[in-house]
XYZ file of C-alpha atoms in Angstrom:
689
model
C 63.844 144.019 107.570
C 66.098 144.451 104.535
C 69.064 143.142 106.529
C 67.048 140.044 107.522
C 66.041 139.404 103.905
C 69.642 139.881 102.793
C 70.865 137.375 105.377
C 68.214 134.840 104.342
C 69.205 135.278 100.708
C 72.866 134.689 101.552
C 71.966 131.494 103.401
C 69.673 130.186 100.652
C 72.248 130.834 97.929
C 75.291 129.788 99.952
C 77.475 127.425 97.855
C 78.034 124.998 100.738
C 74.289 124.562 101.235
C 73.904 123.707 97.557
C 76.935 121.422 97.764
C 75.209 119.520 100.561
C 72.081 119.203 98.409
C 74.148 117.840 95.498
C 75.745 115.292 97.846
C 72.390 114.049 99.098
C 70.909 113.784 95.596
C 73.945 112.133 94.020
C 74.606 109.655 96.836
C 70.951 109.092 97.751
C 71.214 105.351 98.625
C 73.767 106.228 101.313
C 72.136 109.486 102.400
C 68.667 107.971 102.810
C 70.066 104.592 103.905
C 68.175 102.655 101.252
C 71.123 100.295 100.835
C 74.066 99.646 103.129
C 77.650 100.625 102.454
C 79.859 97.556 102.355
C 83.232 95.759 102.323
C 85.956 97.323 104.520
C 83.564 99.907 105.885
C 81.453 97.189 107.496
C 84.030 94.449 108.082
C 86.775 96.687 109.529
C 85.927 100.308 110.220
C 82.482 99.796 111.740
C 84.029 97.348 114.225
C 86.720 99.818 115.261
C 84.283 102.688 115.557
C 81.851 100.575 117.560
C 84.582 99.730 120.089
C 85.869 103.309 120.197
C 82.384 104.688 120.808
C 81.708 102.035 123.463
C 84.789 103.192 125.362
C 83.833 106.865 125.085
C 80.256 106.120 126.145
C 81.654 104.439 129.268
C 83.924 107.480 129.898
C 87.076 105.497 129.055
C 89.862 106.394 126.668
C 89.734 104.224 123.516
C 93.192 102.766 124.030
C 92.710 98.990 124.114
C 89.956 96.672 122.952
C 89.744 93.128 124.379
C 87.633 91.900 121.464
C 89.998 92.057 118.484
C 92.777 89.504 117.868
C 92.964 88.535 121.565
C 93.214 92.206 122.499
C 94.488 95.055 120.377
C 95.891 98.586 121.038
C 93.433 100.659 119.004
C 95.223 103.876 119.828
C 98.381 102.601 118.114
C 96.730 101.626 114.824
C 96.898 104.467 112.291
C 93.789 103.148 110.529
C 91.545 102.632 113.577
C 90.188 106.181 113.876
C 90.979 106.311 117.599
C 92.340 109.876 117.247
C 89.827 111.102 114.674
C 87.832 114.058 116.110
C 84.894 113.195 113.846
C 84.666 109.703 115.371
C 84.945 111.135 118.897
C 82.195 113.676 118.152
C 79.734 111.058 116.866
C 80.670 108.762 119.760
C 79.478 111.357 122.268
C 75.903 110.738 121.136
C 75.859 106.946 121.351
C 77.440 103.744 120.143
C 78.319 103.625 116.478
C 75.969 101.753 114.196
C 75.670 101.558 110.441
C 73.549 104.730 110.312
C 76.299 106.636 112.126
C 78.840 105.309 109.638
C 76.566 106.430 106.785
C 76.405 109.883 108.356
C 80.197 110.039 108.644
C 80.473 108.908 105.020
C 78.121 111.655 103.831
C 80.046 114.210 105.877
C 83.285 113.289 104.107
C 81.602 113.387 100.694
C 80.300 116.885 101.457
C 83.694 118.021 102.780
C 85.343 116.757 99.580
C 83.128 118.969 97.416
C 83.282 121.925 99.801
C 87.062 121.653 100.094
C 87.508 121.570 96.329
C 85.249 124.618 95.983
C 87.297 126.427 98.635
C 90.515 125.510 96.798
C 89.240 126.592 93.364
C 88.095 129.925 94.778
C 91.769 130.727 95.371
C 92.165 130.899 91.581
C 88.773 131.949 90.193
C 86.382 134.624 91.411
C 83.084 133.390 90.003
C 81.227 131.088 92.382
C 79.250 129.341 89.632
C 82.340 128.172 87.758
C 84.183 127.100 90.923
C 81.065 125.287 92.129
C 80.574 123.418 88.843
C 84.142 122.126 88.751
C 84.024 121.269 92.471
C 81.016 119.087 91.668
C 83.144 117.360 89.003
C 85.548 116.401 91.796
C 82.675 115.402 94.090
C 81.400 112.944 91.464
C 84.747 111.842 90.021
C 85.740 108.230 89.486
C 87.698 107.995 92.722
C 84.711 109.124 94.787
C 82.476 106.683 92.911
C 84.852 103.875 93.812
C 85.613 104.447 97.489
C 82.598 106.282 98.962
C 80.886 103.101 100.123
C 83.914 100.862 100.587
C 86.783 102.468 102.452
C 86.168 105.455 104.699
C 89.911 106.098 105.137
C 90.358 106.599 101.398
C 87.223 108.762 101.345
C 88.571 110.910 104.196
C 91.744 111.386 102.156
C 89.684 112.681 99.234
C 87.745 114.911 101.657
C 90.550 116.632 103.562
C 93.296 116.796 100.900
C 91.689 119.769 99.055
C 91.360 121.640 102.366
C 95.038 121.060 103.165
C 96.113 122.197 99.692
C 93.813 125.220 99.874
C 95.045 126.408 103.268
C 98.620 125.519 102.343
C 98.320 127.716 99.263
C 96.805 130.474 101.414
C 99.755 130.332 103.808
C 102.145 130.245 100.846
C 100.662 133.398 99.308
C 100.193 135.349 102.544
C 101.913 134.010 105.687
C 99.899 135.073 108.728
C 98.561 133.667 111.970
C 95.037 132.967 110.693
C 96.307 131.006 107.678
C 98.733 129.018 109.851
C 95.987 127.916 112.251
C 93.682 126.905 109.390
C 96.416 124.780 107.820
C 97.149 123.163 111.200
C 93.547 122.096 111.771
C 93.055 120.870 108.190
C 96.274 118.863 108.243
C 95.429 117.277 111.599
C 92.041 116.116 110.316
C 93.760 114.612 107.276
C 96.374 112.975 109.496
C 93.861 111.524 111.976
C 91.101 110.452 109.581
C 92.693 109.393 106.299
C 94.870 106.610 104.981
C 98.458 107.754 105.749
C 99.414 107.897 102.056
C 97.441 111.139 101.719
C 99.119 112.683 104.774
C 102.611 111.849 103.527
C 102.061 113.085 99.962
C 100.286 116.264 101.131
C 103.101 116.799 103.626
C 105.673 116.594 100.835
C 103.705 119.104 98.740
C 103.648 121.532 101.691
C 107.342 120.938 102.391
C 108.379 121.596 98.780
C 106.215 124.746 98.734
C 107.880 126.010 101.901
C 111.387 125.258 100.617
C 110.686 126.918 97.261
C 109.261 130.002 98.977
C 112.166 130.424 101.387
C 114.812 129.877 98.689
C 113.085 132.439 96.482
C 113.021 134.989 99.317
C 116.669 134.378 100.199
C 117.697 134.658 96.558
C 115.845 137.991 96.251
C 117.310 139.087 99.617
C 113.897 139.605 101.195
C 115.037 139.028 104.764
C 111.868 140.323 106.452
C 109.614 138.225 104.191
C 111.808 135.193 104.857
C 111.485 135.627 108.638
C 107.704 136.008 108.377
C 107.449 132.860 106.249
C 109.644 130.952 108.663
C 107.637 132.216 111.650
C 104.165 131.226 110.460
C 105.088 127.962 108.728
C 107.011 127.025 111.886
C 104.028 128.014 114.036
C 101.736 125.766 111.964
C 104.155 122.844 112.357
C 104.442 123.350 116.137
C 100.661 123.579 116.601
C 100.236 120.398 114.582
C 102.813 118.534 116.672
C 101.026 119.623 119.876
C 97.625 118.459 118.615
C 98.943 115.232 117.118
C 101.233 114.399 120.067
C 99.067 111.578 121.567
C 98.631 109.938 118.174
C 102.275 110.337 117.154
C 103.389 108.996 120.532
C 101.108 105.965 120.131
C 102.164 105.224 116.568
C 105.896 105.618 117.154
C 105.699 103.513 120.303
C 104.173 100.574 118.428
C 105.727 100.812 114.968
C 108.324 98.138 115.865
C 105.529 95.962 117.302
C 103.760 95.198 114.028
C 104.890 94.281 110.546
C 103.075 97.178 108.865
C 105.468 99.492 110.695
C 108.262 98.432 108.338
C 108.639 98.982 104.610
C 107.016 96.532 102.215
C 108.296 94.905 99.056
C 108.007 96.634 95.680
C 105.782 93.820 94.438
C 103.348 94.298 97.327
C 103.384 98.061 96.943
C 102.012 97.582 93.414
C 98.857 95.865 94.660
C 95.716 97.604 93.385
C 97.208 99.930 90.829
C 95.413 101.642 87.968
C 95.969 98.967 85.360
C 96.485 99.767 81.680
C 93.023 98.376 80.866
C 91.533 100.816 83.387
C 92.637 103.836 81.334
C 89.398 103.478 79.367
C 87.640 104.824 82.481
C 88.890 108.327 81.635
C 86.145 108.396 79.006
C 83.961 105.379 79.907
C 83.839 105.376 83.741
C 81.829 102.174 84.129
C 83.720 100.083 81.568
C 86.201 98.472 84.024
C 83.484 97.474 86.532
C 82.852 93.986 85.150
C 86.143 93.523 83.314
C 87.406 90.069 84.228
C 90.928 90.827 82.992
C 91.516 93.543 85.609
C 92.818 92.109 88.881
C 92.908 95.386 90.833
C 90.181 95.839 93.419
C 86.926 97.438 92.217
C 87.804 100.552 94.204
C 90.976 101.080 92.167
C 89.772 101.091 88.563
C 88.074 104.402 87.811
C 90.109 107.478 86.806
C 87.183 109.569 85.498
C 87.576 113.315 86.156
C 84.390 114.445 84.403
C 83.802 114.774 80.664
C 84.115 118.575 80.428
C 87.287 118.698 82.572
C 88.731 115.881 80.414
C 88.048 117.765 77.168
C 89.436 120.969 78.688
C 92.647 119.272 79.818
C 93.244 117.838 76.329
C 92.386 121.237 74.818
C 94.978 122.916 77.049
C 97.724 120.933 75.303
C 96.986 122.820 72.052
C 96.313 126.275 73.479
C 99.122 128.826 73.317
C 100.453 131.106 76.058
C 100.764 128.517 78.803
C 101.847 129.933 82.164
C 104.501 128.595 84.510
C 101.802 127.777 87.071
C 99.852 125.755 84.499
C 102.947 123.772 83.573
C 103.557 123.051 87.252
C 99.987 121.799 87.727
C 100.202 119.753 84.520
C 103.432 118.163 85.778
C 101.760 117.276 89.087
C 98.810 115.794 87.202
C 101.063 113.603 85.043
C 103.125 112.423 88.039
C 99.915 111.569 89.938
C 98.526 109.599 87.001
C 101.756 107.728 86.261
C 102.227 106.865 89.951
C 98.619 105.628 90.159
C 99.396 103.189 87.333
C 101.977 101.449 89.524
C 104.349 99.165 87.631
C 102.838 100.142 84.279
C 105.291 103.088 84.316
C 108.647 103.462 86.128
C 107.686 106.555 88.176
C 106.180 104.461 90.996
C 109.363 102.365 91.293
C 111.567 105.470 91.328
C 109.513 107.122 94.078
C 109.338 103.850 96.016
C 113.139 103.592 96.168
C 114.068 107.262 96.572
C 111.390 109.106 98.594
C 111.294 108.395 102.365
C 108.128 106.662 103.677
C 106.766 105.971 100.186
C 107.883 102.335 100.517
C 105.197 101.744 103.174
C 102.049 101.961 101.039
C 100.024 99.677 98.833
C 97.201 100.856 96.537
C 99.109 103.229 94.203
C 95.784 103.989 92.485
C 95.016 106.257 95.457
C 97.173 108.838 93.684
C 94.103 109.414 91.481
C 93.024 111.965 94.107
C 96.038 114.185 93.387
C 95.724 113.551 89.643
C 92.053 114.558 89.739
C 92.623 117.701 91.816
C 95.376 118.855 89.454
C 93.310 117.993 86.363
C 90.236 119.880 87.606
C 92.395 122.892 88.478
C 93.993 122.857 85.021
C 90.519 122.557 83.479
C 89.444 125.706 85.337
C 92.386 127.661 83.900
C 91.599 126.355 80.405
C 87.921 127.263 80.759
C 88.994 130.795 81.642
C 91.091 130.936 78.441
C 88.078 129.930 76.362
C 86.332 133.073 77.617
C 89.048 135.414 76.344
C 90.171 133.677 73.172
C 88.154 132.604 70.144
C 90.950 130.279 69.057
C 90.923 128.564 72.461
C 87.157 128.157 72.237
C 87.536 126.635 68.777
C 90.173 124.183 70.046
C 87.758 123.118 72.796
C 84.982 122.445 70.260
C 87.335 120.577 67.914
C 88.583 118.398 70.795
C 84.997 117.543 71.802
C 84.155 116.681 68.176
C 87.246 114.466 67.840
C 86.305 112.623 71.028
C 82.744 112.051 69.731
C 83.988 110.890 66.322
C 86.466 108.517 67.948
C 83.726 106.914 70.022
C 81.515 106.427 66.937
C 84.394 104.763 65.056
C 85.090 102.597 68.113
C 81.457 101.412 68.237
C 81.456 100.661 64.510
C 84.405 98.301 64.911
C 82.610 96.116 67.483
C 81.184 92.784 66.258
C 77.538 91.722 66.463
C 78.137 89.565 69.546
C 79.164 92.670 71.441
C 75.739 94.245 70.907
C 73.890 91.010 71.724
C 75.848 90.823 74.960
C 75.207 94.508 75.721
C 71.418 94.077 75.611
C 71.287 90.687 77.339
C 70.903 92.153 80.886
C 67.480 93.518 79.920
C 66.054 90.056 79.406
C 63.749 89.277 82.339
C 64.483 92.700 83.859
C 62.718 93.078 87.225
C 62.620 95.631 90.036
C 59.747 94.346 92.163
C 61.703 94.729 95.422
C 65.100 95.638 96.864
C 66.771 92.259 96.299
C 65.479 91.635 92.760
C 66.456 95.149 91.713
C 69.983 94.675 93.052
C 70.256 91.217 91.443
C 69.090 92.601 88.102
C 71.610 95.438 88.210
C 74.329 92.927 89.111
C 73.692 91.272 85.716
C 74.947 94.352 83.874
C 78.069 93.219 82.029
C 81.119 94.848 80.501
C 79.531 95.123 77.050
C 76.501 96.906 78.502
C 78.649 99.387 80.403
C 80.875 100.141 77.388
C 77.922 100.573 75.038
C 75.833 102.689 77.429
C 78.807 104.866 78.382
C 79.655 105.417 74.716
C 76.124 106.556 73.854
C 75.973 108.904 76.842
C 79.323 110.479 76.024
C 78.450 110.923 72.341
C 75.324 112.870 73.342
C 77.190 115.133 75.747
C 80.180 115.669 73.441
C 77.891 116.585 70.551
C 76.062 119.065 72.774
C 79.141 120.843 74.133
C 80.793 120.993 70.691
C 77.999 123.392 69.610
C 78.074 125.557 72.747
C 79.609 129.020 72.707
C 81.229 130.224 75.917
C 78.242 132.085 77.379
C 75.654 129.288 77.071
C 78.307 126.771 78.114
C 78.986 128.827 81.242
C 75.252 129.141 81.942
C 74.667 125.389 81.737
C 78.096 124.337 82.990
C 76.901 122.980 86.323
C 73.963 121.134 84.736
C 76.177 119.473 82.128
C 78.878 118.454 84.605
C 76.384 117.224 87.184
C 74.163 115.245 84.810
C 77.057 113.613 83.003
C 78.824 112.438 86.164
C 75.557 111.697 87.996
C 74.495 109.129 85.391
C 77.781 107.238 85.652
C 77.670 107.389 89.442
C 74.227 105.774 89.499
C 75.479 102.965 87.253
C 78.552 102.443 89.456
C 76.961 102.596 92.879
C 75.225 99.190 92.906
C 78.542 97.550 92.002
C 81.104 99.581 93.922
C 79.382 101.337 96.825
C 76.307 99.622 98.245
C 75.161 96.105 99.048
C 71.650 94.687 98.892
C 71.269 94.699 102.695
C 69.559 97.398 104.722
C 71.286 99.501 107.405
C 68.178 99.072 109.559
C 68.789 95.313 109.838
C 72.390 95.880 110.946
C 71.291 98.517 113.457
C 68.722 96.154 114.983
C 71.440 93.556 115.427
C 73.873 96.038 117.012
C 71.211 97.286 119.430
C 70.680 93.735 120.674
C 74.220 93.544 122.079
C 75.045 94.322 125.704
C 76.301 97.797 126.533
C 79.411 98.390 128.596
C 81.936 95.695 129.470
C 80.334 92.585 130.976
C 82.533 90.004 132.693
C 83.911 87.546 130.116
C 82.998 83.890 130.442
C 85.647 81.694 132.085
C 84.088 78.472 130.805
C 83.628 79.074 127.076
C 86.686 78.631 124.871
C 88.123 81.213 122.510
C 87.119 78.933 119.619
C 83.517 78.855 120.836
C 83.412 82.650 121.113
C 84.812 82.991 117.594
C 81.786 81.497 115.870
C 79.836 83.957 113.706
C 76.424 83.305 112.227
C 76.558 83.736 108.438
C 73.313 85.743 108.383
C 74.822 88.201 110.869
C 78.262 88.254 109.255
C 76.851 89.791 106.075
C 75.361 92.640 108.126
C 78.168 93.626 110.507
C 81.073 91.204 110.095
C 82.426 89.159 113.011
C 80.094 88.906 116.033
C 82.900 88.953 118.601
C 83.662 92.597 117.858
C 80.238 93.555 119.170
C 78.811 90.846 121.456
C 81.596 91.198 124.067
C 82.799 87.605 123.676
C 86.560 87.385 123.360
C 87.456 85.374 120.277
C 89.757 85.269 117.281
C 88.402 85.707 113.736
C 88.930 82.962 111.186
C 89.198 85.607 108.455
C 91.814 88.343 108.768
C 89.949 91.655 108.925
C 92.793 94.043 109.737
C 96.204 94.195 108.030
C 97.778 95.655 111.203
C 98.764 92.504 113.114
C 101.103 92.594 116.097
C 104.324 90.632 115.626
C 103.690 88.225 118.515
C 100.201 87.434 117.218
C 101.733 86.810 113.806
C 104.198 84.390 115.442
C 101.302 82.682 117.242
C 99.398 82.203 113.984
C 102.449 80.572 112.405
C 102.669 78.021 115.237
C 99.644 75.855 114.522
C 100.019 73.667 117.615
C 100.168 76.536 120.120
C 97.433 78.494 118.339
C 95.120 75.479 118.504
C 95.859 75.193 122.237
C 95.023 78.877 122.773
C 91.748 78.509 120.872
C 90.649 75.609 123.096
C 91.223 77.549 126.326
C 88.907 80.103 127.964
C 89.600 83.814 128.296
C 91.380 83.358 131.654
C 92.341 80.352 133.803
C 94.653 79.118 136.578
C 97.191 76.437 135.683
C 97.546 74.858 139.165
C 96.469 71.305 140.056
C 94.509 72.247 143.173
C 90.888 71.176 142.749
C 89.819 73.753 145.339
C 91.187 76.678 143.317
C 88.805 79.294 141.972
C 88.961 82.273 139.643
C 86.422 85.004 138.973
C 86.305 88.337 137.138
C 85.420 91.214 139.458
C 85.790 94.136 137.064
C 86.245 94.431 133.333
C 86.724 97.350 130.953
C 88.590 98.060 127.771
C 91.713 99.236 129.602
C 91.648 97.196 132.831
C 90.646 93.840 134.328
C 90.361 92.743 137.958
C 90.372 89.077 139.005
C 89.880 87.310 142.315
C 91.784 84.045 142.768
C 91.943 81.383 145.452
C 94.446 78.528 145.460
C 96.189 76.428 148.112
C 99.352 76.208 146.006
C 101.350 78.590 143.854
C 99.746 79.120 140.457
C 99.858 81.201 137.301
C 96.989 83.329 136.064
C 96.793 83.051 132.273
C 94.902 85.801 130.440
C 94.212 85.431 126.722
C 95.104 89.006 125.891
C 98.078 90.034 123.786
C 101.142 90.905 125.823
C 102.431 94.298 124.741
C 104.111 97.270 126.346
C 101.983 99.505 128.612
C 100.405 96.571 130.521
C 100.954 96.559 134.293
C 99.955 93.887 136.812
C 99.198 94.287 140.530
C 98.675 91.548 143.116
C 96.913 92.935 146.186
C 97.907 96.492 145.099
C 101.595 95.544 144.722
C 103.059 95.727 141.202
C 104.382 92.471 139.804
C 105.846 91.216 136.543
C 103.883 89.952 133.567
C 105.457 87.138 131.573
C 104.657 85.683 128.195
C 102.389 82.671 127.798
C 101.662 80.686 124.642
C 103.871 82.999 122.540
C 101.575 86.040 122.582
C 99.414 85.993 125.719
C 99.886 87.209 129.319
C 100.488 85.328 132.556
C 101.061 86.398 136.168
C 102.657 84.188 138.857
C 100.524 83.963 142.021
C 101.527 82.853 145.527
C 99.162 80.503 147.440
C 96.042 81.976 149.035
C 93.360 84.497 148.040
C 94.404 87.446 145.898
C 93.059 90.375 143.916
C 94.872 90.767 140.621
C 94.592 93.923 138.528
C 95.770 94.248 134.940
C 95.875 97.833 133.715
C 96.691 99.145 130.243
C 98.050 102.677 130.618
C 100.657 104.226 128.300
C 102.890 106.619 130.249
C 102.551 110.344 129.417
C 99.278 109.697 127.572
C 97.060 111.775 129.880
C 99.454 114.712 129.831
C 99.786 114.613 126.032
C 96.031 114.247 125.572
C 95.267 117.274 127.781
C 97.814 119.391 125.877
C 96.448 118.248 122.506
C 92.818 118.863 123.496
C 93.509 122.379 124.776
C 95.478 123.237 121.630
C 92.821 121.855 119.263
C 89.975 123.603 121.119
C 91.915 126.863 121.076
C 92.519 126.588 117.319
C 88.876 125.746 116.588
C 87.529 128.540 118.821
C 89.959 131.025 117.290
C 88.843 130.094 113.762
C 85.189 130.255 114.799
C 85.551 133.734 116.297
C 87.432 134.976 113.224
C 84.743 133.560 110.937
C 81.953 135.220 112.925
C 83.781 138.553 112.810
C 84.133 138.239 109.042
């Protein structure tokens, strides 16, 4: 009985259970699906996930989709999610809809907090302190910005702490268990997140490994060096086995699309943390409605939490700094300066000198690494406050200076600023969903600055009077409340739209399941039409309704080179748009063409013609396509710059077009077995513990 009660108590007080509760409370519009997530999540990632899940539901590999840009190799797009185990898992239970995407979003938010808690526990014993600062990361400015907009960025924020945590574990104690954990964490980061996070995390792991091995060689610790080499090498090999299908797909197609090459320095600076956005370190909502900032809304907020911010500034004036603290501080500064893009030279230096770093836009994504380092440094500083009265005094003085500075700042504002700040409350209404959202949309820059200033003054005044013990007791409450308020002000602007996920789900359920035969009479242009009322819910219809079209608005930056060439040739592109999905180009009036079988990776046609003809198929011609006429392989040639055509002899024929990358099945079986082994091994070890 006592053992049962003890187990129940452990479950009830488990930090991850409470972390999940914090996630649900803080991100309630997403968790309870009151409002829909928006922007890239709906226009890009929902479409990919819908097509991936459709393939898996039909027991097909999600390699090709006929419904994007005249056919697109999903498996070769790093941002599609085709190799993401989370997407595959959800796809086993049905086609993706907006509710599924909300669930995936909440999972990543939870994993971000849980991962940060796991990382902080490497450095601090007390659960309450680690939990409080993990919540600061969970509710930081970066999470506020991207949680509802870009699931790839969110996945980066979710899995990066896990990679750093397990990497640090392997660094401190190289062993088999730590190597497997790092492998799995790094694969999830690699398969789910924007590649910037994988590359930067990879460099951090590489530098750690090099530093460790050099140190061991210098100290002549041969046995320790061999152990380090063994388990770091094992982790790398396991990762390569699991990631083999994805790596094979990406490397095969990198020359096929422009995003596979480096970009210009000017383009790499798109969406940086502008100088005007620095105010978000103290006033998180201030840049939301700032018309002078041209960076995307998801790239403006650098808030790390008020208490972590005060602690980081306090650390600068506290004596007895350790080598580890200086290293973390250096990482924090590099992350912040890189996030600012061309505001400082560090981004340009890294762009020109570090391999692969000339492939990425959105330098403000480096806020994740800046925030992780800042929170970690704040934890070390908080620990110093416990043991030193002078450190505690510095913390209080810093909080008081911050509060005084804000008061002086407010006193310098003119009367029009205050009139503007209160103007949104005129005719305030929240009678229903739409009026509430419209009212919140009226909040302006002056309102956000003024409200943020008042909130921060209250919190700074409170913490400046706290001694260590009461501060520790109420640490979680202070961190949570402070960041929670700013999150609620941000969410209507940055994370959610005024539409309901239920409306989008109803629309998605109305579409045909499987792969119906495409129409051979309707033109590509006709299939490309999207009703505006439906576009706001799910984006382009053609991604879901199984009509093969071409979107008028570019939804995906990964465009194949031949499609790019087609778009630049207006005459040929117009011709393609006026033609149906497939047709014969002969002059025989008795000819006929029909679709016998259709799927995401294969098509079968039946043709009849008295003369030689060509079968034209409006799907992008890429490697891995094979054609068969009456079971005999034949060549595929290019048509209209980017599309496929097959030459047919006179008579009746069955033509099969199959998309099948060589070695894919073998690599996929190897990767699946390796991943399942790693996951089962970790599960068994966890149960034994």
